[in-house]
Short mmCIF file of C-alpha atoms in Angstrom, two decimals:
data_model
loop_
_atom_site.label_atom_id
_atom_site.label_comp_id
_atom_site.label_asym_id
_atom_site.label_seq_id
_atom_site.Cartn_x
_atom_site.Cartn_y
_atom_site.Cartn_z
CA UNK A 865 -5.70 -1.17 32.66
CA UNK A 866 -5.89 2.57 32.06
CA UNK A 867 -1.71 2.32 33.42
CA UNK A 868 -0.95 -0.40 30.96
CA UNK A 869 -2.50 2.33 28.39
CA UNK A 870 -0.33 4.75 29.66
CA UNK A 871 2.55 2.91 29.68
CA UNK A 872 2.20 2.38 25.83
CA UNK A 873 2.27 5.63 25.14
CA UNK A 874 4.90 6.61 27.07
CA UNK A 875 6.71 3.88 25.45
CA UNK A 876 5.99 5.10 22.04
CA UNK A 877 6.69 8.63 22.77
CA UNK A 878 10.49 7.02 23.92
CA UNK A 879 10.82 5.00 20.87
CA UNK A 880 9.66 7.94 18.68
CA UNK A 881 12.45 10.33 19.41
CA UNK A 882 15.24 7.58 19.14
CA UNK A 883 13.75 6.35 15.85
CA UNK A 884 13.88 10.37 14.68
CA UNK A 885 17.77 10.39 15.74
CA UNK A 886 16.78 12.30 18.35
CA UNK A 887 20.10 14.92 18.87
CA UNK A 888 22.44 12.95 16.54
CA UNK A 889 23.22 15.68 14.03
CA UNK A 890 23.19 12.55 10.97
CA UNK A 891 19.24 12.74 11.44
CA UNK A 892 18.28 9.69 9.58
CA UNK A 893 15.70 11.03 6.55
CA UNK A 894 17.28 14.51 6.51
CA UNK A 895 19.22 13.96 3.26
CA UNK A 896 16.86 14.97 -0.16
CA UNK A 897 17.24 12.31 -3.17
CA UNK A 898 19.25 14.64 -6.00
CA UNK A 899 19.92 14.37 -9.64
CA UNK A 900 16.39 13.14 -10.93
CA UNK A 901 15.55 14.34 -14.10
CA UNK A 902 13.78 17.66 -14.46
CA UNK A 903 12.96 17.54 -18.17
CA UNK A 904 9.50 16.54 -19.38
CA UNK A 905 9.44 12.90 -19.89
CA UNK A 906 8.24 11.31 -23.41
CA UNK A 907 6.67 7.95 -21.68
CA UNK A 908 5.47 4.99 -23.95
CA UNK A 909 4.83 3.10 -20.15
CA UNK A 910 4.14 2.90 -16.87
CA UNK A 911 5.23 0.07 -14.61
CA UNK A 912 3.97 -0.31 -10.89
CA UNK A 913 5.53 -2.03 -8.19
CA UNK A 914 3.43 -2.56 -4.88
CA UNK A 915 0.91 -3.82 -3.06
CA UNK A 916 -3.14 -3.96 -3.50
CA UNK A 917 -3.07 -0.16 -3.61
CA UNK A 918 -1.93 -0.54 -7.18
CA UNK A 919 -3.09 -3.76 -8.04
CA UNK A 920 -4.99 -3.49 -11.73
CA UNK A 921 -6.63 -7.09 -11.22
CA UNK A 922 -4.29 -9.78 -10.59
CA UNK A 923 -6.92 -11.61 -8.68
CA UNK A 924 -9.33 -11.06 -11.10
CA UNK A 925 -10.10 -15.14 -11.47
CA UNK A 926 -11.02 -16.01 -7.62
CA UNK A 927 -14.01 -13.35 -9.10
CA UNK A 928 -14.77 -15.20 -12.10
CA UNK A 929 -18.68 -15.13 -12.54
CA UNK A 930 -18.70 -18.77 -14.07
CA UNK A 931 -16.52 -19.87 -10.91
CA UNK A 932 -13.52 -21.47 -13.06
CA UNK A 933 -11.44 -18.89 -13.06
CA UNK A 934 -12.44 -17.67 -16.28
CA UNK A 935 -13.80 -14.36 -17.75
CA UNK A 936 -16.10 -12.42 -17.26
CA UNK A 937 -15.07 -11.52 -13.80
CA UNK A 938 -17.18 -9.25 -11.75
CA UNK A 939 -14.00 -8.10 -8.89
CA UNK A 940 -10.25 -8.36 -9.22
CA UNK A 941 -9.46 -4.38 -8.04
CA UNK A 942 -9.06 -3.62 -4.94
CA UNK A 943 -11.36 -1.17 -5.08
CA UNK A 944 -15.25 -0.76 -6.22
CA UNK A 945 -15.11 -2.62 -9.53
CA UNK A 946 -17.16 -2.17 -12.43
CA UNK A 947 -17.67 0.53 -14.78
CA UNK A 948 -15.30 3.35 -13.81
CA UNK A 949 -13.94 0.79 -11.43
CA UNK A 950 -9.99 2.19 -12.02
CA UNK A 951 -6.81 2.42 -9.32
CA UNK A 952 -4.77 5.55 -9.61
CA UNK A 953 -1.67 3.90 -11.80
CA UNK A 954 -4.09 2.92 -14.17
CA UNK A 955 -5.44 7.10 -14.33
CA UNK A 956 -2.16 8.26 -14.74
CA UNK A 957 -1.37 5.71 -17.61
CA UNK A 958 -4.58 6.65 -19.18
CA UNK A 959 -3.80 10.21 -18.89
CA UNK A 960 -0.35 9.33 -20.80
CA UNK A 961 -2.14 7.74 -23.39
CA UNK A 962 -0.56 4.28 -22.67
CA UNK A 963 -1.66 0.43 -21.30
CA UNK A 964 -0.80 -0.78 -18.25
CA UNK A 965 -2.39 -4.47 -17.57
CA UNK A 966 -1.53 -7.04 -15.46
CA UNK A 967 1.57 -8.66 -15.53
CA UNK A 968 -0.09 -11.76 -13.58
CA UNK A 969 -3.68 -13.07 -13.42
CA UNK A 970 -3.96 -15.85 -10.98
CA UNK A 971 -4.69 -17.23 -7.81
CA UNK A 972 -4.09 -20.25 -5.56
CA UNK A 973 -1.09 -21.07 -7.03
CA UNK A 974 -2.27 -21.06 -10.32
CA UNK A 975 -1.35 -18.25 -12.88
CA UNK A 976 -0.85 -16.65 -16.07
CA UNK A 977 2.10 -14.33 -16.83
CA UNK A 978 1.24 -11.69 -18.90
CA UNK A 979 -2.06 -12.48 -20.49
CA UNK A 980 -2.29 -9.76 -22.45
CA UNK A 981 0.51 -11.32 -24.74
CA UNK A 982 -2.04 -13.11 -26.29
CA UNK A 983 -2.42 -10.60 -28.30
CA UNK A 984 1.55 -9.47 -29.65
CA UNK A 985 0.16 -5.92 -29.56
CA UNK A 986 0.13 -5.72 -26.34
CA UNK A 987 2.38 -7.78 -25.06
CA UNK A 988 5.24 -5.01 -23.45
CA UNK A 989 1.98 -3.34 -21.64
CA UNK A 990 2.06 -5.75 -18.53
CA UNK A 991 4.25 -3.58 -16.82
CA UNK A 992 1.50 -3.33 -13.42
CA UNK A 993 3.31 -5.98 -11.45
CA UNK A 994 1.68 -4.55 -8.02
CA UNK A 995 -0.36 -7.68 -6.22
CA UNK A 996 -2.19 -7.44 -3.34
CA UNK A 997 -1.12 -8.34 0.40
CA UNK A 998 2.68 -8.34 -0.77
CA UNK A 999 5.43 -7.35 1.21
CA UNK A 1000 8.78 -5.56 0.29
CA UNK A 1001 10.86 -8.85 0.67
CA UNK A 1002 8.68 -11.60 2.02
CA UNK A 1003 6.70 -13.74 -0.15
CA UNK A 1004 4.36 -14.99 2.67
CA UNK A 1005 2.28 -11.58 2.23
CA UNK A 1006 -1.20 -11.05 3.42
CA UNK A 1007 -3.78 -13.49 2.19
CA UNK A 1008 -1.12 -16.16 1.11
CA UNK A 1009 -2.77 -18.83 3.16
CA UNK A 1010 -6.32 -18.02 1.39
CA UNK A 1011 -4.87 -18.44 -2.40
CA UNK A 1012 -3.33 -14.76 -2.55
CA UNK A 1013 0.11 -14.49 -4.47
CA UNK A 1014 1.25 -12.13 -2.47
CA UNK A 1015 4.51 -11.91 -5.06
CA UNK A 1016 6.82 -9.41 -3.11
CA UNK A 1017 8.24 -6.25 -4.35
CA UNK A 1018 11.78 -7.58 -4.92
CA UNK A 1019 10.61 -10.20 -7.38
CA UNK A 1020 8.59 -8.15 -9.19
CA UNK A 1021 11.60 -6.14 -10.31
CA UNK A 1022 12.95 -9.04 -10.88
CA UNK A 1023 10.21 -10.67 -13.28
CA UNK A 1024 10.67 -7.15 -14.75
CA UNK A 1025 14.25 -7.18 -15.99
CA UNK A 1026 14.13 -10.98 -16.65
CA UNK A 1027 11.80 -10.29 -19.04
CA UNK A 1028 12.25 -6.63 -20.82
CA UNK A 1029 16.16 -6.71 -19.61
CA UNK A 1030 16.24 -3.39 -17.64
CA UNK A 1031 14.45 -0.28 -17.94
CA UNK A 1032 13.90 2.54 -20.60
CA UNK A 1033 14.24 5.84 -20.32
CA UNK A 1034 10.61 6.35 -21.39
CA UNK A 1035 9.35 4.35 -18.58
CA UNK A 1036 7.39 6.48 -15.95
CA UNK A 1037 8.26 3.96 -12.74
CA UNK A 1038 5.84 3.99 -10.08
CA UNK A 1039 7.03 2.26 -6.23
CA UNK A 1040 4.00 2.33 -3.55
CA UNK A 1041 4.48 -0.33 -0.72
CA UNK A 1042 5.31 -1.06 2.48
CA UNK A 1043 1.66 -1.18 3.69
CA UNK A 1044 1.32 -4.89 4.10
CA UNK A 1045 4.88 -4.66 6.19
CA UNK A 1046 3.14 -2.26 8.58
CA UNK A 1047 0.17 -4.30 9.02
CA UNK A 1048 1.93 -7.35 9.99
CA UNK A 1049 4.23 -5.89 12.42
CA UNK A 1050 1.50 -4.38 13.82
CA UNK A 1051 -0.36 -7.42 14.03
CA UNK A 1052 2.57 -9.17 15.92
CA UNK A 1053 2.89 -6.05 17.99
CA UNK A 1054 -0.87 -5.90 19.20
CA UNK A 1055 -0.81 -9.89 19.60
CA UNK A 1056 1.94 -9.00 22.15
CA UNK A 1057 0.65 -6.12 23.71
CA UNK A 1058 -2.80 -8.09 24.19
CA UNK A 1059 -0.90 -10.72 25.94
CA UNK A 1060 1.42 -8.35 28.02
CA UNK A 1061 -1.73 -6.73 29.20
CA UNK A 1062 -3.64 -9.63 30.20
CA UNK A 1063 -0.30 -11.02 32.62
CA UNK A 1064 -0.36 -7.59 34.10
CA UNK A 1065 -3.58 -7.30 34.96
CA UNK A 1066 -3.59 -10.98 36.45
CA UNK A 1067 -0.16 -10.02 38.29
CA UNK A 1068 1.64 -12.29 36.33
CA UNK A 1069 3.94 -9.18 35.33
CA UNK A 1070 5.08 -5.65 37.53
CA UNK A 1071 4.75 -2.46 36.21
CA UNK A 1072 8.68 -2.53 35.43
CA UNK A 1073 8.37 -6.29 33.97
CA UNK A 1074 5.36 -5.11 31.53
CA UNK A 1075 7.13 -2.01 30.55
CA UNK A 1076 10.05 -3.73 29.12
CA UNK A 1077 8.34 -6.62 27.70
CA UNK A 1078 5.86 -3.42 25.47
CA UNK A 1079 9.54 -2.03 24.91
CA UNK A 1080 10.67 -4.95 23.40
CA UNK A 1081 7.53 -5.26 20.94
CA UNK A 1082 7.37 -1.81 20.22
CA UNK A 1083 11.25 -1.98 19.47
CA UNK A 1084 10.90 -5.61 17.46
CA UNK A 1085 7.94 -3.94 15.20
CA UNK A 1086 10.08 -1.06 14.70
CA UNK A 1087 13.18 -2.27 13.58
CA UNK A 1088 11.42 -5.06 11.19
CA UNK A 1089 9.96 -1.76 9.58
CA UNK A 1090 13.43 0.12 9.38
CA UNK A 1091 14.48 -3.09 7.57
CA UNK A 1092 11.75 -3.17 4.98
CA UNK A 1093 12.30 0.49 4.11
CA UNK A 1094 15.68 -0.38 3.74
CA UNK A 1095 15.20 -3.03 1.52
CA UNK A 1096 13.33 -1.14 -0.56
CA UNK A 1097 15.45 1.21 -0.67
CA UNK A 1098 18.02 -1.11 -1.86
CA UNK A 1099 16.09 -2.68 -4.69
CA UNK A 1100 15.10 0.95 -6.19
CA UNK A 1101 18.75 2.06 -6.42
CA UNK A 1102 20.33 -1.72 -7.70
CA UNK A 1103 17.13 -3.02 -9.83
CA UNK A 1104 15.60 -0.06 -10.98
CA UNK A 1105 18.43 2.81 -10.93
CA UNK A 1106 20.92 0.43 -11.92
CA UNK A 1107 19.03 -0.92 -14.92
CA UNK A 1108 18.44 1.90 -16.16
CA UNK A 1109 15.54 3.48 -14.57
CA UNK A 1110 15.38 7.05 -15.38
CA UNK A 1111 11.88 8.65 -14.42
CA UNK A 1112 11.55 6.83 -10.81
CA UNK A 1113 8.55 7.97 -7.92
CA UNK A 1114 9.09 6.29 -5.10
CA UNK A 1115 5.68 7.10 -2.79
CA UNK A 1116 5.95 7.03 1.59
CA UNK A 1117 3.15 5.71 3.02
CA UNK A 1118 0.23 6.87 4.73
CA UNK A 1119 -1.12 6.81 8.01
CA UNK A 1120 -3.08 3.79 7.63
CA UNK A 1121 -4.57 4.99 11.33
CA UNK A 1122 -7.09 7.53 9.26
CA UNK A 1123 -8.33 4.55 7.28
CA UNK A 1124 -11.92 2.69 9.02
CA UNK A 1125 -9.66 -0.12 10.20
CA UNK A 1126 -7.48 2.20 11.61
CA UNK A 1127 -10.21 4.11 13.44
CA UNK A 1128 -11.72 0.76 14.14
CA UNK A 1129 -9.13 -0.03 17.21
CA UNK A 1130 -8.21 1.15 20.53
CA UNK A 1131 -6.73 4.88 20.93
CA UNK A 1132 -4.17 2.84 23.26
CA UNK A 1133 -2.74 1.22 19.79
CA UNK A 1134 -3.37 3.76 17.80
CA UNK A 1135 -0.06 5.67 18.14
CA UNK A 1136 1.87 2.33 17.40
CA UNK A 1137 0.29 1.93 13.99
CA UNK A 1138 1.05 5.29 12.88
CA UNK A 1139 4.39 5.46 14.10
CA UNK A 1140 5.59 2.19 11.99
CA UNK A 1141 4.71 4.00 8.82
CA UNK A 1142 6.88 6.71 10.42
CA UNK A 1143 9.44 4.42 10.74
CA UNK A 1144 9.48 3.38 7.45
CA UNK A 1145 8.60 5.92 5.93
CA UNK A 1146 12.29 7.67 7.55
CA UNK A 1147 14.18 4.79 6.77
CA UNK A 1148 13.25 4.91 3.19
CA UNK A 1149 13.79 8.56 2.54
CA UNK A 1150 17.11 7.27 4.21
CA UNK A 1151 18.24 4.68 2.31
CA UNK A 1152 17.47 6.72 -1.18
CA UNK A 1153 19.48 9.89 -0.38
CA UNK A 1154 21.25 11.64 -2.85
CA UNK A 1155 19.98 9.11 -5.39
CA UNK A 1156 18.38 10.08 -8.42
CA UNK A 1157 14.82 9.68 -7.99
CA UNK A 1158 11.51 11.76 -6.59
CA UNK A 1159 9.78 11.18 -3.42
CA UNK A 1160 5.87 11.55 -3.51
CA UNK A 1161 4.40 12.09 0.20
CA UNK A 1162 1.97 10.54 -0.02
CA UNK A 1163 1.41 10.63 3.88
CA UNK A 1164 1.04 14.35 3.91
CA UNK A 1165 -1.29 14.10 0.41
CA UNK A 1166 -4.07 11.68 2.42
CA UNK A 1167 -3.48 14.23 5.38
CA UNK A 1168 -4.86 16.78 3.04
CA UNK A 1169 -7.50 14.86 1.64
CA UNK A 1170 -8.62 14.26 5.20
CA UNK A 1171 -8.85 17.51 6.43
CA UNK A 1172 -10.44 19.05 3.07
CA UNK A 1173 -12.41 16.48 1.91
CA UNK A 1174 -14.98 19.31 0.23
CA UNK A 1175 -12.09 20.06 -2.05
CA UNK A 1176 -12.08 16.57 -3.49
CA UNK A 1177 -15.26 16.15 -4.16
CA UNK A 1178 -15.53 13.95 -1.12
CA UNK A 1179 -18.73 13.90 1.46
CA UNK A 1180 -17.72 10.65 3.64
CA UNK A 1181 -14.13 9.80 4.58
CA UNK A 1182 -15.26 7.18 7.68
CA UNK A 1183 -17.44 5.09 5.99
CA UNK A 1184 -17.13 2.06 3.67
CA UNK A 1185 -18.98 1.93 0.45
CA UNK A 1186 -18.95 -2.11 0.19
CA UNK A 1187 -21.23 -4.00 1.69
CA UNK A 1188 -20.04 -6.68 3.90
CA UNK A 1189 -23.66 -8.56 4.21
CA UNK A 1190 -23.92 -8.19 0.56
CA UNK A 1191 -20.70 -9.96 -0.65
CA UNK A 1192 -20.82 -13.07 2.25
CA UNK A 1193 -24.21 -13.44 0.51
CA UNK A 1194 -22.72 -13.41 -3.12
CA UNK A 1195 -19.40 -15.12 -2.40
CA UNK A 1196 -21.80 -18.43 -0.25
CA UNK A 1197 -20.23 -17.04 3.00
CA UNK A 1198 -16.50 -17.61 1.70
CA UNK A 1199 -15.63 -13.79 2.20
CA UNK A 1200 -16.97 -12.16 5.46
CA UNK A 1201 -14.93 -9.06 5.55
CA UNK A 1202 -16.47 -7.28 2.68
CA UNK A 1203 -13.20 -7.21 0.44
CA UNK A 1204 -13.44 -4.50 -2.17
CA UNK A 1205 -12.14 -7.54 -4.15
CA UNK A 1206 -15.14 -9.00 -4.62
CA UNK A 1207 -17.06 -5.58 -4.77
CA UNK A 1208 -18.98 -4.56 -7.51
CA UNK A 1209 -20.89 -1.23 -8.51
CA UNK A 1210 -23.19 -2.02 -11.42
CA UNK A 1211 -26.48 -1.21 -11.25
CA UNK A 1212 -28.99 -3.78 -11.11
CA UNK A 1213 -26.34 -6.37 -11.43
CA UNK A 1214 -26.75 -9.45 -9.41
CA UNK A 1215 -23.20 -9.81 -8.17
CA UNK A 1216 -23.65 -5.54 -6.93
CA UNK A 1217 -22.35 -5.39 -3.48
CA UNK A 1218 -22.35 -1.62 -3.20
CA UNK A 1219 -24.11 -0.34 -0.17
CA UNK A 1220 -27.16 1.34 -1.53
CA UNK A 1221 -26.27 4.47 0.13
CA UNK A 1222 -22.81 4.99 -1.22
CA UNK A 1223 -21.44 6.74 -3.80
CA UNK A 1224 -18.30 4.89 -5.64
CA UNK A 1225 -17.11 8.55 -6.65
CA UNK A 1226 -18.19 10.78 -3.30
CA UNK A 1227 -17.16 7.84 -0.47
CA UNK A 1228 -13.34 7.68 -0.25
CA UNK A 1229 -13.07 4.01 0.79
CA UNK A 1230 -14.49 0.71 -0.85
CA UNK A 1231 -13.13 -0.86 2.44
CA UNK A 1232 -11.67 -1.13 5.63
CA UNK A 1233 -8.48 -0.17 3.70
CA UNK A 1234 -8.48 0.65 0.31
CA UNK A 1235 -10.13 3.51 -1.63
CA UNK A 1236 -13.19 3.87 -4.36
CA UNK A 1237 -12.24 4.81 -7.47
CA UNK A 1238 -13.03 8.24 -6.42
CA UNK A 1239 -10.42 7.88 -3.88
CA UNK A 1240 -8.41 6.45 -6.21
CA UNK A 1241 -8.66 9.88 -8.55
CA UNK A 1242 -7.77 12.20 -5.81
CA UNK A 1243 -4.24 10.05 -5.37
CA UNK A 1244 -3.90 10.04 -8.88
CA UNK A 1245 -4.75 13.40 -9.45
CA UNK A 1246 -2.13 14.53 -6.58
CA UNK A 1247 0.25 12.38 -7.65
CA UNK A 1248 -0.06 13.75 -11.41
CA UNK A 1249 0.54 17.68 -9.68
CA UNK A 1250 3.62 16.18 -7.77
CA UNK A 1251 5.18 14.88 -11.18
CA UNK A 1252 4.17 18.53 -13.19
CA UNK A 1253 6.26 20.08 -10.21
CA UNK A 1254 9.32 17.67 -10.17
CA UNK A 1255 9.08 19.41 -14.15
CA UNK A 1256 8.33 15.32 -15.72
CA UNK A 1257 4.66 16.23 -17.55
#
C-alpha cells in the first residue's frame, strides 16, 4: 500500500511540472490581465456569479419553517444563518450602499426569478445570481439529484443580459467559481484511485500497470479542470467584457485542502486536490491575459488567513461551527451532513443548530466547506483592500 502511496505522489509531482509548462518559455499563467480601469468606480450594483460561496439564499425555501416553501425561512446561506448571518458579496454591497438579492429562490425544480420584483423598487437589485453546487458549464452541479439548481455559471450571465441587456459601467462584477469543478473531478479521481489501489494490492495490476492507470486519472481530472478555467475564461471576456462589463474581479480559487473536508482525507490524496485548483487556477489566469479585468488571489488571501488567524480575529480554523447531530434532528434525518444550509445561529431558537461551543464570528467555517459569517468578513474585507489597490474604491 505505502508504494501505491508513493506512486501517487510521484505521479503528481510529474503532472505538476508539465501542467506549470515546465521549460516552455510561453509559461501558461505568466501573462498579467491589462487595461482594467484604475479610476474609482461610482457603483449603483453588484452582481455575483458563482457557486455556494456567494450564494445570498437561493435555497432559502427547502428551509422554510412552515415546510411549503414559504417564508419565514430559518437557512438558505451557505453559511451560519440568522442574525448577522451575511456572505462576503453581500458585505461589500452593503459597504457600497447598494442591494444585492437573489436573482432565484427555488428548489426542486420549482422557482421564482427575481422575487424581489415584487416590489418595482427593487426589482434591478437581483443581480446575486451565484447558486450553490454549480459548475462553470455543467448544469448537473452538486446536489442536483437532491432538488439543488445547481444553475451553472454560463447561464447565469446569460439570465443576466437577457434580462438587463448587458452590463453598466457602474456595475462592480464579482466571478468566484470553479470550486464545485474541483470537487467533482476529484471525486472521479479518488473513485479511480480507490479502485486502482484495491487491483494492485490483490495483483490484479503491476507496479507499471497501476502507475499508468493513476496517470491516466490524474491526467483526466486535470485536463477537465484546464477546460473549466478555460471556459470561464471565455464567458468573462464574451458575456461580461463584451457587454459591456467595465469594473470586472475575477477571484482563483483556494486550496480547498485547508478546509475540514480537505483535512478530513488521506495525505496520499491530498496533493491531488490541491493541485486541480492549481490547475485551474493557471488556466484561468491564462485564458484572461491581457484582458481588461483584475485578478483577486484568493488562494494566497485564505493562505494568509491560515497562517495568521490572530490577525482576523479568528481562534479555530479546523473546526466546524454547525452541528451535524443538531440539524439531522431538526431536518427528521433528511440532512446528515450538517449543511450550513440548514444552519442557524439564533439564540434560543428551536431550529438553532449551532454547536454550543462555537462562535459564528471567531470559528472560520460553518462546515466542512464553507465559512461563518466571520469567515465570510475576512474574504470580504480582503477582497475590499484588493479593489482600494487596483485604485476602484
Amino acid at each position: 500500500m505505502s508504494a501505491i502511496r508513493s506512486l501517487v505522489l510521484l505521479v503528481l509531482s510529474a503532472l505538476l511540472v508539465a501542467g506549470c509548462g515546465g521549460n516552455d518559455p510561453d509559461v501558461p499563467g505568466s501573462v498579467a490581465t491589462s487595461g482594467a480601469p484604475t479610476a474609482k468606480g461610482n457603483f449603483t450594483a453588484v452582481v455575483s456569479f458563482g457557486d455556494s460561496l456567494s450564494d445570498i439564499g437561493v435555497y432559502a425555501p427547502v428551509t422554510s419553517l412552515a415546510g411549503n416553501g414559504q417564508p419565514p425561512y430559518f437557512g438558505g446561506k451557505f453559511t451560519v444563518n440568522g442574525a448577522g448571518g451575511t456572505v462576503w458579496v453581500e458585505n461589500i454591497a452593503a459597504s457600497l450602499g447598494v442591494l444585492i438579492t437573489p436573482a432565484e429562490l427555488g428548489f426542486a425544480g420549482t422557482s421564482v426569478a427575481c422575487p424581489a420584483a415584487a416590489n418595482s423598487a427593487l426589482a434591478s437589485s437581483c443581480t446575486g445570481y451565484s447558486e450553490g453546487g454549480s459548475r462553470v458549464t455543467n448544469p448537473n452541479g452538486i446536489g442536483k439529484a437532491e432538488g439543488a439548481l445547481t444553475v451553472p455559471m454560463v447561464t447565469q450571465m446569460d439570465r443576466h443580459l437577457a434580462r438587463f441587456g448587458g452590463f453598466k459601467a457602474s456595475d462592480l462584477v464579482l466571478v468566484y467559481g470553479g470550486n464545485n469543478d474541483v470537487i467533482t473531478q476529484f471525486s472521479v479521481f479518488a473513485t479511480a484511485a480507490a479502485q486502482i489501489q484495491t487491483q494492485a494490492i490483490a495483483g490484479q495490476l503491476t507496479s507499471n500497470q497501476a502507475q499508468t492507470a493513476l496517470f491516466a486519472a490524474q491526467t483526466a481530472a486535470q485536463n477537465e479542470m484546464k477546460k473549466a478555467a478555460q471556459e470561464l475564461a471565455r464567458y468573462v471576456r464574451t458575456k461580461i467584457v463584451a457587454n459591456g462589463g467595465k469594473y470586472v474581479a475575477v477571484m482563483t480559487l483556494s486550496n480547498i485542502v485547508d478546509t475540514p473536508f480537505g483535512n478530513s482525507l488521506p495525505a496520499s490524496v491530498r496533493p491531488t486536490l490541491t493541485q486541480l485548483s492549481q490547475v485551474f487556477n493557471l488556466w484561468l489566469r491564462d485564458g484572461l491575459a491581457n484582458q481588461p479585468v483584475q485578478i483577486v488571489d484568493m488562494y494566497a488571501i485564505f493562505k494568509e488567513g491560515y497562517a495568521n488567524p490572530a490577525r482576523y480575529g479568528l481562534v479555530n480554523i479546523t473546526g466546524v461551527a454547525c452541528d451535524p447531530v443538531k440539524i439531522d434532528t431538526l431536518t427528521a434525518g433528511l440532512v446528515t451532513d450538517g449543511s450550513s444550509l440548514f444552519c442557524n445561529g439564533t439564540v434560543g431558537a428551536p431550529y438553532n443548530g449551532l454547536s454550543s461551543t462555537a462562535n459564528a464570528q471567531t470559528w472560520l467555517f460553518a462546515d466542512s466547506i464553507h465559512p461563518t459569517p466571520g469567515g465570510h468578513k475576512v474574504i470580504s474585507d480582503a477582497v475590499t483592500l484588493q479593489l482600494k489597490a487596483f485604485g476602484w474604491l
